[in-house]
Amino acid sequence: MFRLQTMPYPKKKQLYGLLFILPWAIGFVLFFAGPLVTSLKYAFHNMEMTPAGLKGKFIGWENFRYAIFKDPEFIREAANSFVNILYAVPLILVYALFVAVLLKNNFRGRGFMRAVAFLPVIIASGVLMDILKEDVFSQGMRGGVDSVYLFGGGGIEGVLTELGFGPKLIEVFNNVIARIFDLTWRSGVQVLLFLAGLHAISGDLYEASSVEGARPWEQFWKITLPMLTPIMLLNIVYTIIDTFTDYGNGVILMIYDTAFSQVRFGYSSALSWLYCLAIGLFLGIVYLLLRKRIVHSQD
């Protein structure tokens, strides 16, 4: 009789990995595979709502050609999404790493603070995040991150003006304060992953470096940061996908509006597939640029 205890360790790790992804794989086959194939089919059709139901006329690549060459709104929103990635991802990663390093240390209430750091992931979704920003924390509908009133820094703006700061510098302060809300609500998973990576680093490395006279700052740059590079790559991929697919993203809103407001399911499906392919290409480029910088620990 086969026993799990006699299985080689590498095989056992593979089995555990398969068991962890099995629920997702079953859910994908049962609930997502069918709609995914249907959306691909719709992308090559001109779908119209008729009294008999939804009917489609095959038009080949016309939806894709129109999106790439004739729809300035899609190109503009897609470009804005990619530009947003360039500063949003580094900010979230730096913030998450900073919080994770603080939460790794032993102090009274550490468990509670860890729960608080991850709480937004549990109670919030992309839709709830957008509602909070628009209806609770902003001055008007679709105000965006720049109009988050609670963190808009109105009082700080008056103080900085009295201190003699110029309008440009005050604007920088206000933008940073306005993004605190987003950073806090978008970094829960990243903080958790960084914490796992920090605890996986052997304490012997820090002890040996301390004996050699290394200071905490040097230990961070020479030990902590290199050993976190695998987790950092995972966090980069996760943050890129999360930012691209956020409910407040212009492309996501355009796809939703095209499908359910304009009732253009074929064109909306084409936009979805183009956006998905663009995200996949961007992730491939990021992986190729970063894979050689990953430090793999030897177990």
XYZ file of C-alpha atoms in Angstrom:
299
model
C 0.000 0.000 0.000
C 1.376 3.389 -0.996
C 2.130 5.672 1.908
C 2.641 9.427 1.790
C 5.435 9.151 4.341
C 7.595 7.141 1.934
C 7.240 9.668 -0.883
C 10.398 11.671 -1.684
C 10.308 15.254 -0.434
C 10.322 16.918 -3.924
C 7.403 14.719 -5.021
C 5.565 15.509 -1.798
C 5.949 19.250 -2.436
C 4.559 18.805 -5.937
C 1.586 16.883 -4.567
C 0.871 19.547 -1.975
C 1.039 22.204 -4.670
C -1.449 20.331 -6.834
C -3.805 19.890 -3.880
C -3.682 23.627 -3.135
C -4.605 24.631 -6.685
C -7.172 21.857 -7.142
C -10.135 23.875 -5.756
C -9.290 26.769 -8.091
C -8.931 24.412 -11.069
C -12.298 22.795 -10.367
C -13.947 26.209 -9.960
C -12.393 27.446 -13.205
C -13.674 24.470 -15.186
C -17.167 24.652 -13.692
C -17.766 28.403 -13.663
C -15.241 30.266 -15.833
C -14.212 28.084 -18.765
C -17.616 28.284 -20.457
C -18.008 32.094 -20.230
C -14.397 32.504 -21.345
C -14.998 30.525 -24.540
C -18.289 32.362 -25.097
C -16.625 35.771 -24.798
C -13.982 34.717 -27.335
C -16.763 33.686 -29.704
C -18.588 36.994 -29.173
C -15.415 38.949 -29.974
C -15.655 37.838 -33.622
C -19.362 38.625 -33.937
C -21.614 41.645 -34.075
C -24.052 40.778 -31.302
C -27.544 42.282 -31.401
C -30.482 41.955 -29.038
C -33.560 40.709 -30.900
C -37.036 39.639 -29.737
C -35.842 36.065 -30.098
C -32.796 36.720 -27.929
C -29.158 37.598 -28.475
C -28.090 36.992 -32.066
C -24.665 37.368 -33.620
C -23.312 37.969 -37.112
C -19.769 36.830 -37.822
C -17.530 39.805 -38.755
C -14.064 38.323 -38.244
C -11.424 40.675 -36.846
C -13.460 43.858 -37.365
C -14.037 44.462 -33.640
C -10.317 44.214 -32.956
C -9.424 46.512 -35.887
C -11.905 49.108 -34.731
C -10.567 49.045 -31.160
C -6.924 49.420 -32.216
C -7.194 51.826 -35.142
C -10.504 53.706 -34.835
C -11.433 53.973 -31.142
C -9.429 56.783 -29.494
C -11.135 56.272 -26.143
C -9.862 52.704 -25.774
C -6.305 53.681 -26.721
C -6.390 56.637 -24.324
C -7.747 54.644 -21.399
C -5.330 51.762 -22.031
C -2.386 54.171 -22.161
C -3.522 55.786 -18.905
C -3.696 52.346 -17.287
C -0.123 51.525 -18.263
C 1.143 54.928 -17.129
C -0.644 54.440 -13.798
C 1.206 51.150 -13.334
C 4.593 52.901 -13.487
C 4.054 54.769 -10.228
C 1.260 52.793 -8.512
C 3.131 49.470 -8.317
C 6.373 50.854 -6.801
C 4.391 52.886 -4.252
C 2.333 49.885 -3.144
C 5.377 47.605 -2.914
C 7.461 50.084 -0.921
C 4.555 50.758 1.436
C 3.809 47.026 1.880
C 7.469 46.195 2.540
C 7.749 49.034 5.064
C 4.656 47.815 6.957
C 5.795 44.178 6.803
C 9.215 45.021 8.264
C 7.512 46.873 11.129
C 5.051 44.034 11.794
C 7.805 41.418 11.824
C 9.279 42.774 15.062
C 8.005 41.566 18.407
C 5.840 44.129 20.198
C 2.644 44.131 22.215
C -0.400 43.982 19.951
C 1.511 42.661 16.937
C -1.199 40.108 16.107
C -3.885 42.773 16.203
C -1.905 45.103 13.938
C -1.341 42.265 11.460
C -5.070 41.637 11.378
C -5.698 45.350 10.790
C -3.200 45.373 7.917
C -5.028 42.502 6.207
C -8.550 43.590 7.151
C -9.189 45.633 3.964
C -8.648 42.516 1.854
C -11.352 40.682 3.799
C -14.032 43.350 3.977
C -13.391 45.229 0.739
C -13.792 44.493 -2.931
C -13.060 46.624 -5.961
C -16.690 47.770 -6.084
C -16.815 48.642 -2.372
C -13.513 50.485 -2.714
C -14.936 52.612 -5.508
C -18.147 53.355 -3.562
C -16.182 54.433 -0.499
C -14.006 56.761 -2.515
C -16.910 58.298 -4.427
C -19.797 58.509 -1.955
C -18.101 58.576 1.451
C -14.660 60.094 1.110
C -14.952 62.283 -1.985
C -16.594 65.565 -2.855
C -18.522 64.202 -5.846
C -19.318 61.199 -7.950
C -16.386 59.757 -9.914
C -14.075 62.106 -8.085
C -11.157 59.705 -8.315
C -8.179 59.545 -6.011
C -7.427 63.267 -6.303
C -10.805 64.200 -4.786
C -10.713 61.928 -1.731
C -11.911 64.579 0.690
C -11.054 62.834 3.945
C -7.405 62.589 2.909
C -7.380 65.679 0.740
C -5.228 67.555 3.210
C -7.387 70.712 3.390
C -6.119 71.530 6.865
C -2.569 70.654 5.931
C -2.835 72.911 2.890
C -3.602 75.891 5.138
C -0.697 75.059 7.448
C 1.732 74.698 4.543
C 0.523 77.983 3.066
C 1.169 79.752 6.379
C 4.650 78.234 6.443
C 5.375 79.749 3.047
C 5.335 76.637 0.860
C 4.603 77.209 -2.807
C 1.522 75.877 -4.657
C 3.505 73.186 -6.478
C 4.959 71.750 -3.269
C 1.564 71.901 -1.560
C 0.077 69.990 -4.497
C 2.715 67.282 -4.076
C 1.852 66.941 -0.366
C -1.861 66.753 -1.137
C -1.341 64.064 -3.783
C 0.720 61.957 -1.371
C -1.915 62.279 1.383
C -4.707 61.486 -1.071
C -2.994 58.208 -1.988
C -2.627 56.985 1.594
C -6.145 55.578 1.423
C -5.409 53.643 -1.763
C -2.057 52.375 -0.477
C -3.617 51.080 2.732
C -6.488 49.306 0.983
C -4.408 47.836 -1.824
C -1.455 46.435 0.105
C -2.995 43.828 2.431
C -2.021 40.780 0.362
C 1.413 42.222 -0.361
C 2.061 42.812 3.345
C 1.057 39.217 4.125
C 3.369 37.816 1.441
C 6.281 39.989 2.543
C 5.741 38.859 6.132
C 5.898 35.223 5.030
C 9.107 35.948 3.132
C 10.665 37.759 6.084
C 9.940 34.882 8.447
C 11.406 32.416 5.931
C 14.816 34.089 6.071
C 17.116 32.118 8.347
C 18.140 33.922 11.527
C 21.630 32.439 11.172
C 22.322 34.885 8.350
C 21.628 37.852 10.606
C 23.640 36.373 13.473
C 26.643 35.706 11.249
C 26.492 39.192 9.766
C 26.217 40.740 13.240
C 29.363 38.910 14.284
C 31.080 40.390 11.230
C 29.995 43.869 12.323
C 27.095 44.452 9.924
C 24.587 47.076 11.014
C 20.780 46.658 10.670
C 20.742 48.994 7.651
C 23.444 46.918 5.942
C 21.648 43.694 6.857
C 18.501 44.979 5.181
C 20.239 45.741 1.878
C 22.601 42.760 1.847
C 20.405 40.030 3.362
C 16.736 40.969 3.702
C 16.144 42.576 0.328
C 18.016 39.967 -1.790
C 16.307 37.080 0.017
C 12.912 38.703 -0.570
C 13.331 38.951 -4.340
C 11.212 35.813 -5.094
C 8.361 37.209 -2.964
C 8.932 40.620 -4.518
C 8.459 39.203 -8.008
C 5.258 37.499 -6.871
C 4.028 40.768 -5.352
C 4.892 42.697 -8.510
C 2.874 40.292 -10.661
C -0.046 40.344 -8.224
C -0.031 44.152 -7.911
C 0.140 44.673 -11.674
C -2.848 42.397 -12.263
C -4.776 43.908 -9.346
C -4.152 47.457 -10.608
C -5.039 46.622 -14.199
C -8.287 44.922 -13.181
C -9.396 47.386 -10.510
C -13.051 48.371 -10.780
C -12.140 52.057 -11.077
C -9.801 51.415 -13.999
C -10.861 53.360 -17.097
C -10.641 50.373 -19.429
C -12.683 48.169 -17.084
C -15.379 50.833 -16.843
C -15.349 51.241 -20.626
C -15.740 47.493 -21.165
C -18.610 47.356 -18.672
C -20.343 50.403 -20.191
C -19.940 49.062 -23.745
C -21.532 45.753 -22.810
C -24.372 46.750 -20.493
C -25.139 50.372 -21.388
C -24.540 50.306 -25.141
C -25.485 46.602 -25.456
C -22.460 45.915 -27.699
C -21.430 42.541 -26.309
C -19.270 41.638 -29.296
C -17.181 44.789 -29.161
C -16.966 44.614 -25.367
C -15.635 41.051 -25.608
C -13.036 42.164 -28.143
C -11.921 44.960 -25.807
C -11.655 42.459 -22.957
C -9.458 40.098 -24.946
C -7.237 42.901 -26.233
C -6.793 44.201 -22.702
C -6.071 40.698 -21.404
C -3.443 40.103 -24.089
C -1.843 43.480 -23.352
C -1.634 42.623 -19.641
C -0.111 39.220 -20.446
C 2.485 40.810 -22.721
C 3.357 43.412 -20.099
C 3.740 40.728 -17.415
C 5.980 38.703 -19.743
C 8.255 41.705 -20.276
C 8.407 42.392 -16.534
C 9.287 38.758 -15.808
C 12.052 38.710 -18.425
C 13.544 41.897 -16.979
C 13.460 40.705 -13.364
C 14.068 36.949 -13.474
C 17.887 37.280 -13.497
C 17.768 39.428 -10.380
C 15.951 36.810 -8.328
C 17.996 35.281 -5.503
C 17.040 31.681 -4.803
C 17.963 30.373 -1.368
C 19.494 26.924 -1.126
C 17.553 24.666 1.227
